[in-house]
Each structure stands twice: as C-alpha cells, then as structure tokens.
Amino acid sequence: AQSVTQLGSHVSVSEGALVLLRCNYSSSVPPYLFWYVQYPNQGLQLLLKYTTGATLVKGINGFEAEFKKSETSFHLTKPSAHMSDAAEYFCAVRNLYGNKLVFGAGTILRVKS
Amino acid sequence: GAGVSQSPRYKVAKRGQDVALRCDPISGHVSLFWYQQALGQGPEFLTYFQNEAQLDKSGLPSDRFFAERPEGSVSTLKIQRTQQEDSAVYLCASIPPRRLAGGDTQYFGPGTRLTVL
C-alpha cells in the first residue's frame, strides 16, 4: 500500500526566508508525486508534479521540488517566502498504474512579517 | 465551465437525514473522483468513475454512502442516515483524457462542507 508522511503539521517562516516542507512516501512501484496547495474555503490547487524525467520539478509561484528515489522523498522548497504563501500544503502519491491519490496529512505554512 | 464545480458549498444536516452532494466536472473530463477530508486531515479517496462506470468504490466507508454518474458527466454522492462522523469536506476531482497534456493531474472543486448535528 502507498502512504505519504509530511513531517511537521505546522511550519512557520519569516517573510523572505527559505520555505522547506518535507514529504516522504512509500510505494512499491514507480510513483507519480504531487504537491497541492489549499487556501481557506477553497479546493486544492496543483503546485507541481513529478511523473518521469527530470527529478527537479519547478511549479507555480516560485515553488520547486526534487524527487529523490534513494531517500523516497519529494520535499517542497521556495527560496523566499511571501505572505501570500500562507496556506496548507499537501503532498500526494499516485502509482503508475493506479488512479487514486494518497495524500499526506498536510502542513500549514505560516509566514511572519 | 472553467473548473470543477460543487453544490451546495455548505450543508447542515440533522443526524439521520439523507443528503446529496453534486459535482460538475470540467467538460470533456472522463474520470471523476470523490474524496473525503476530515478536519485537520488530508483528503481520503472514496470512489472513482470512468465515464458512467464506477471502477473503484473501495474507499466508501459504509453502505450508507452511494455515488452515481448516470450519464458520465455530473456525479452525485449520497449519504443516507447521516452520522456525526460523516462531518467533513467532500471534494470532487476530474482528470482530462490521458492522451491530452495534464492527463495525469486531478483538478479539484471547492468542496462541500457537510456538518451533521
């Protein structure tokens, strides 16, 4: 069975500081990996995804993530946090042959001015 | 429409009442998913349709939950005899055909927040 672990349910950074949100997954087959962002009372918006090819993936709003197979990780980073980045972030995995997404529990990002 | 739409956005039900939640996927999207998101948790898979066929319903928590998509477009998630533990946000997502760009990405609606009193 697939699973996703997001380390840290809450992360707080200062505006302009590095954002690092951690995601580790387990999957017995090659995974597709996703990061979604959820603003209050809104649905999930795709930030970026890894399917095949280049392991460093760039997404919207300056976010990027690197797929590291040896570490079974897909951590999300952004060099400089902006106040508008405050939201909840979800990492998800889908295997090559399946359809449903398996989500982590989410990380709430707080950005301090 | 431009995105996945869901209605109602908010629903309050008394325990024991039946509810129906609607999802309108993006036009042309053949695959449709339902997820349940409890407070403070990530979404959890409920069921999956390809066109009108329900191919996976392994995530439905009990036989009180029923989903349909009779014409392969709009889908309805029905919960019978609601219980307090059914309180959650119910999310719908759809996927473009695999042959198109982005055919591996689920596009989510805003969700329906169900509160069972």
Short mmCIF file of N, CA and C in Angstrom, two decimals, chain A residues 32 34 36 38 41-46 49 51 88 90 94 96 98-106, chain B residues 9-10 33 35 37 40-43 45 48 56 58 91 95 98 102 104-110 113:
data_model
loop_
_atom_site.label_atom_id
_atom_site.label_comp_id
_atom_site.label_asym_id
_atom_site.label_seq_id
_atom_site.Cartn_x
_atom_site.Cartn_y
_atom_site.Cartn_z
N TYR A 32 3.98 8.60 -9.13
CA TYR A 32 3.79 9.97 -9.56
C TYR A 32 3.60 10.77 -8.27
N PHE A 34 2.91 14.59 -6.28
CA PHE A 34 2.23 15.87 -6.47
C PHE A 34 2.33 16.69 -5.19
N TYR A 36 0.00 19.88 -3.71
CA TYR A 36 -1.17 20.73 -3.86
C TYR A 36 -1.17 21.77 -2.74
N GLN A 38 -3.82 24.45 -0.58
CA GLN A 38 -5.22 24.70 -0.26
C GLN A 38 -5.34 25.97 0.57
N ASN A 41 -11.21 27.63 2.66
CA ASN A 41 -12.51 27.53 1.97
C ASN A 41 -12.37 27.40 0.45
N GLN A 42 -11.23 26.91 0.01
CA GLN A 42 -11.05 26.67 -1.42
C GLN A 42 -10.62 25.23 -1.66
N GLY A 43 -10.72 24.81 -2.91
CA GLY A 43 -10.29 23.47 -3.27
C GLY A 43 -8.78 23.40 -3.39
N LEU A 44 -8.30 22.23 -3.73
CA LEU A 44 -6.87 22.00 -3.89
C LEU A 44 -6.40 22.50 -5.24
N GLN A 45 -5.28 23.20 -5.24
CA GLN A 45 -4.68 23.72 -6.48
C GLN A 45 -3.33 23.06 -6.67
N LEU A 46 -3.08 22.53 -7.87
CA LEU A 46 -1.82 21.88 -8.13
C LEU A 46 -0.67 22.89 -8.17
N LYS A 49 4.21 18.71 -10.11
CA LYS A 49 4.12 17.26 -10.13
C LYS A 49 5.38 16.65 -10.73
N THR A 51 6.36 13.14 -12.73
CA THR A 51 5.89 11.89 -13.34
C THR A 51 7.10 11.09 -13.80
N GLU A 88 -2.30 25.79 3.42
CA GLU A 88 -1.99 24.40 3.78
C GLU A 88 -1.51 23.67 2.53
N PHE A 90 -0.32 20.02 0.69
CA PHE A 90 -0.50 18.57 0.73
C PHE A 90 0.40 17.91 -0.31
N ARG A 94 0.63 8.88 -6.41
CA ARG A 94 -0.24 8.01 -7.23
C ARG A 94 0.68 7.08 -7.96
N LEU A 96 1.98 4.39 -10.89
CA LEU A 96 1.96 4.43 -12.35
C LEU A 96 0.71 3.78 -12.91
N GLY A 98 -2.23 3.15 -11.10
CA GLY A 98 -3.46 3.42 -10.38
C GLY A 98 -4.06 4.75 -10.76
N ASN A 99 -5.10 5.11 -10.06
CA ASN A 99 -5.76 6.35 -10.34
C ASN A 99 -5.93 7.25 -9.13
N LYS A 100 -6.21 6.66 -7.99
CA LYS A 100 -6.50 7.50 -6.84
C LYS A 100 -5.22 8.10 -6.27
N LEU A 101 -5.37 9.27 -5.66
CA LEU A 101 -4.28 9.91 -4.96
C LEU A 101 -4.32 9.52 -3.49
N VAL A 102 -3.13 9.31 -2.93
CA VAL A 102 -3.00 9.10 -1.48
C VAL A 102 -2.29 10.33 -0.94
N PHE A 103 -2.94 11.02 -0.02
CA PHE A 103 -2.44 12.29 0.48
C PHE A 103 -1.77 12.14 1.84
N GLY A 104 -0.83 13.04 2.10
CA GLY A 104 -0.35 13.22 3.45
C GLY A 104 -1.34 14.03 4.26
N ALA A 105 -1.04 14.19 5.54
CA ALA A 105 -1.96 14.88 6.45
C ALA A 105 -1.93 16.40 6.28
N GLY A 106 -0.96 16.90 5.54
CA GLY A 106 -0.89 18.33 5.27
C GLY A 106 0.05 19.08 6.21
N ARG B 9 -22.23 24.39 -1.41
CA ARG B 9 -20.92 24.61 -0.81
C ARG B 9 -20.94 24.24 0.67
N TYR B 10 -22.06 24.45 1.30
CA TYR B 10 -22.22 24.15 2.72
C TYR B 10 -23.55 23.44 2.92
N PHE B 33 -13.44 11.69 -9.46
CA PHE B 33 -13.11 11.13 -8.15
C PHE B 33 -13.87 11.87 -7.06
N TYR B 35 -13.43 12.50 -2.82
CA TYR B 35 -12.57 12.37 -1.64
C TYR B 35 -13.31 12.95 -0.44
N GLN B 37 -12.47 14.80 3.24
CA GLN B 37 -11.42 15.46 4.00
C GLN B 37 -11.96 15.84 5.37
N GLY B 40 -8.56 18.81 9.71
CA GLY B 40 -7.17 18.61 10.08
C GLY B 40 -6.48 17.44 9.41
N GLN B 41 -7.13 16.86 8.43
CA GLN B 41 -6.57 15.69 7.74
C GLN B 41 -6.42 15.97 6.24
N GLY B 42 -5.67 15.10 5.59
CA GLY B 42 -5.61 15.16 4.14
C GLY B 42 -6.82 14.46 3.53
N PRO B 43 -7.11 14.77 2.28
CA PRO B 43 -8.24 14.09 1.63
C PRO B 43 -8.01 12.58 1.56
N PHE B 45 -9.50 9.04 -0.38
CA PHE B 45 -10.23 8.56 -1.54
C PHE B 45 -11.52 7.85 -1.13
N TYR B 48 -14.26 6.27 -7.59
CA TYR B 48 -13.73 6.72 -8.88
C TYR B 48 -14.64 6.24 -10.00
N ASP B 56 -14.01 1.92 -9.01
CA ASP B 56 -13.40 1.68 -7.71
C ASP B 56 -14.23 2.38 -6.65
N SER B 58 -13.73 1.35 -3.31
CA SER B 58 -13.10 0.75 -2.14
C SER B 58 -13.00 1.70 -0.95
N LEU B 91 -14.72 16.47 -1.44
CA LEU B 91 -14.08 17.04 -2.62
C LEU B 91 -14.32 16.17 -3.83
N ILE B 95 -10.22 14.43 -14.22
CA ILE B 95 -8.96 14.29 -14.95
C ILE B 95 -9.23 14.38 -16.45
N ARG B 98 -6.28 10.82 -20.90
CA ARG B 98 -4.85 10.55 -20.75
C ARG B 98 -4.03 11.01 -21.96
N GLY B 102 -1.48 16.94 -19.32
CA GLY B 102 -2.11 17.04 -18.00
C GLY B 102 -3.03 15.90 -17.69
N ASP B 104 -2.64 13.33 -16.28
CA ASP B 104 -2.34 12.63 -15.04
C ASP B 104 -2.59 13.53 -13.84
N THR B 105 -3.24 14.65 -14.05
CA THR B 105 -3.46 15.62 -12.98
C THR B 105 -4.92 15.70 -12.62
N GLN B 106 -5.21 15.62 -11.34
CA GLN B 106 -6.58 15.77 -10.87
C GLN B 106 -6.86 17.24 -10.56
N TYR B 107 -7.96 17.73 -11.10
CA TYR B 107 -8.40 19.10 -10.88
C TYR B 107 -9.56 19.07 -9.90
N PHE B 108 -9.38 19.79 -8.80
CA PHE B 108 -10.32 19.71 -7.70
C PHE B 108 -11.35 20.84 -7.70
N GLY B 109 -12.54 20.51 -7.25
CA GLY B 109 -13.55 21.51 -6.98
C GLY B 109 -13.35 22.11 -5.60
N PRO B 110 -14.19 23.10 -5.23
CA PRO B 110 -14.03 23.79 -3.95
C PRO B 110 -14.52 22.98 -2.76
N ARG B 113 -18.83 21.42 2.34
CA ARG B 113 -18.60 21.21 3.77
C ARG B 113 -19.89 20.71 4.40
#
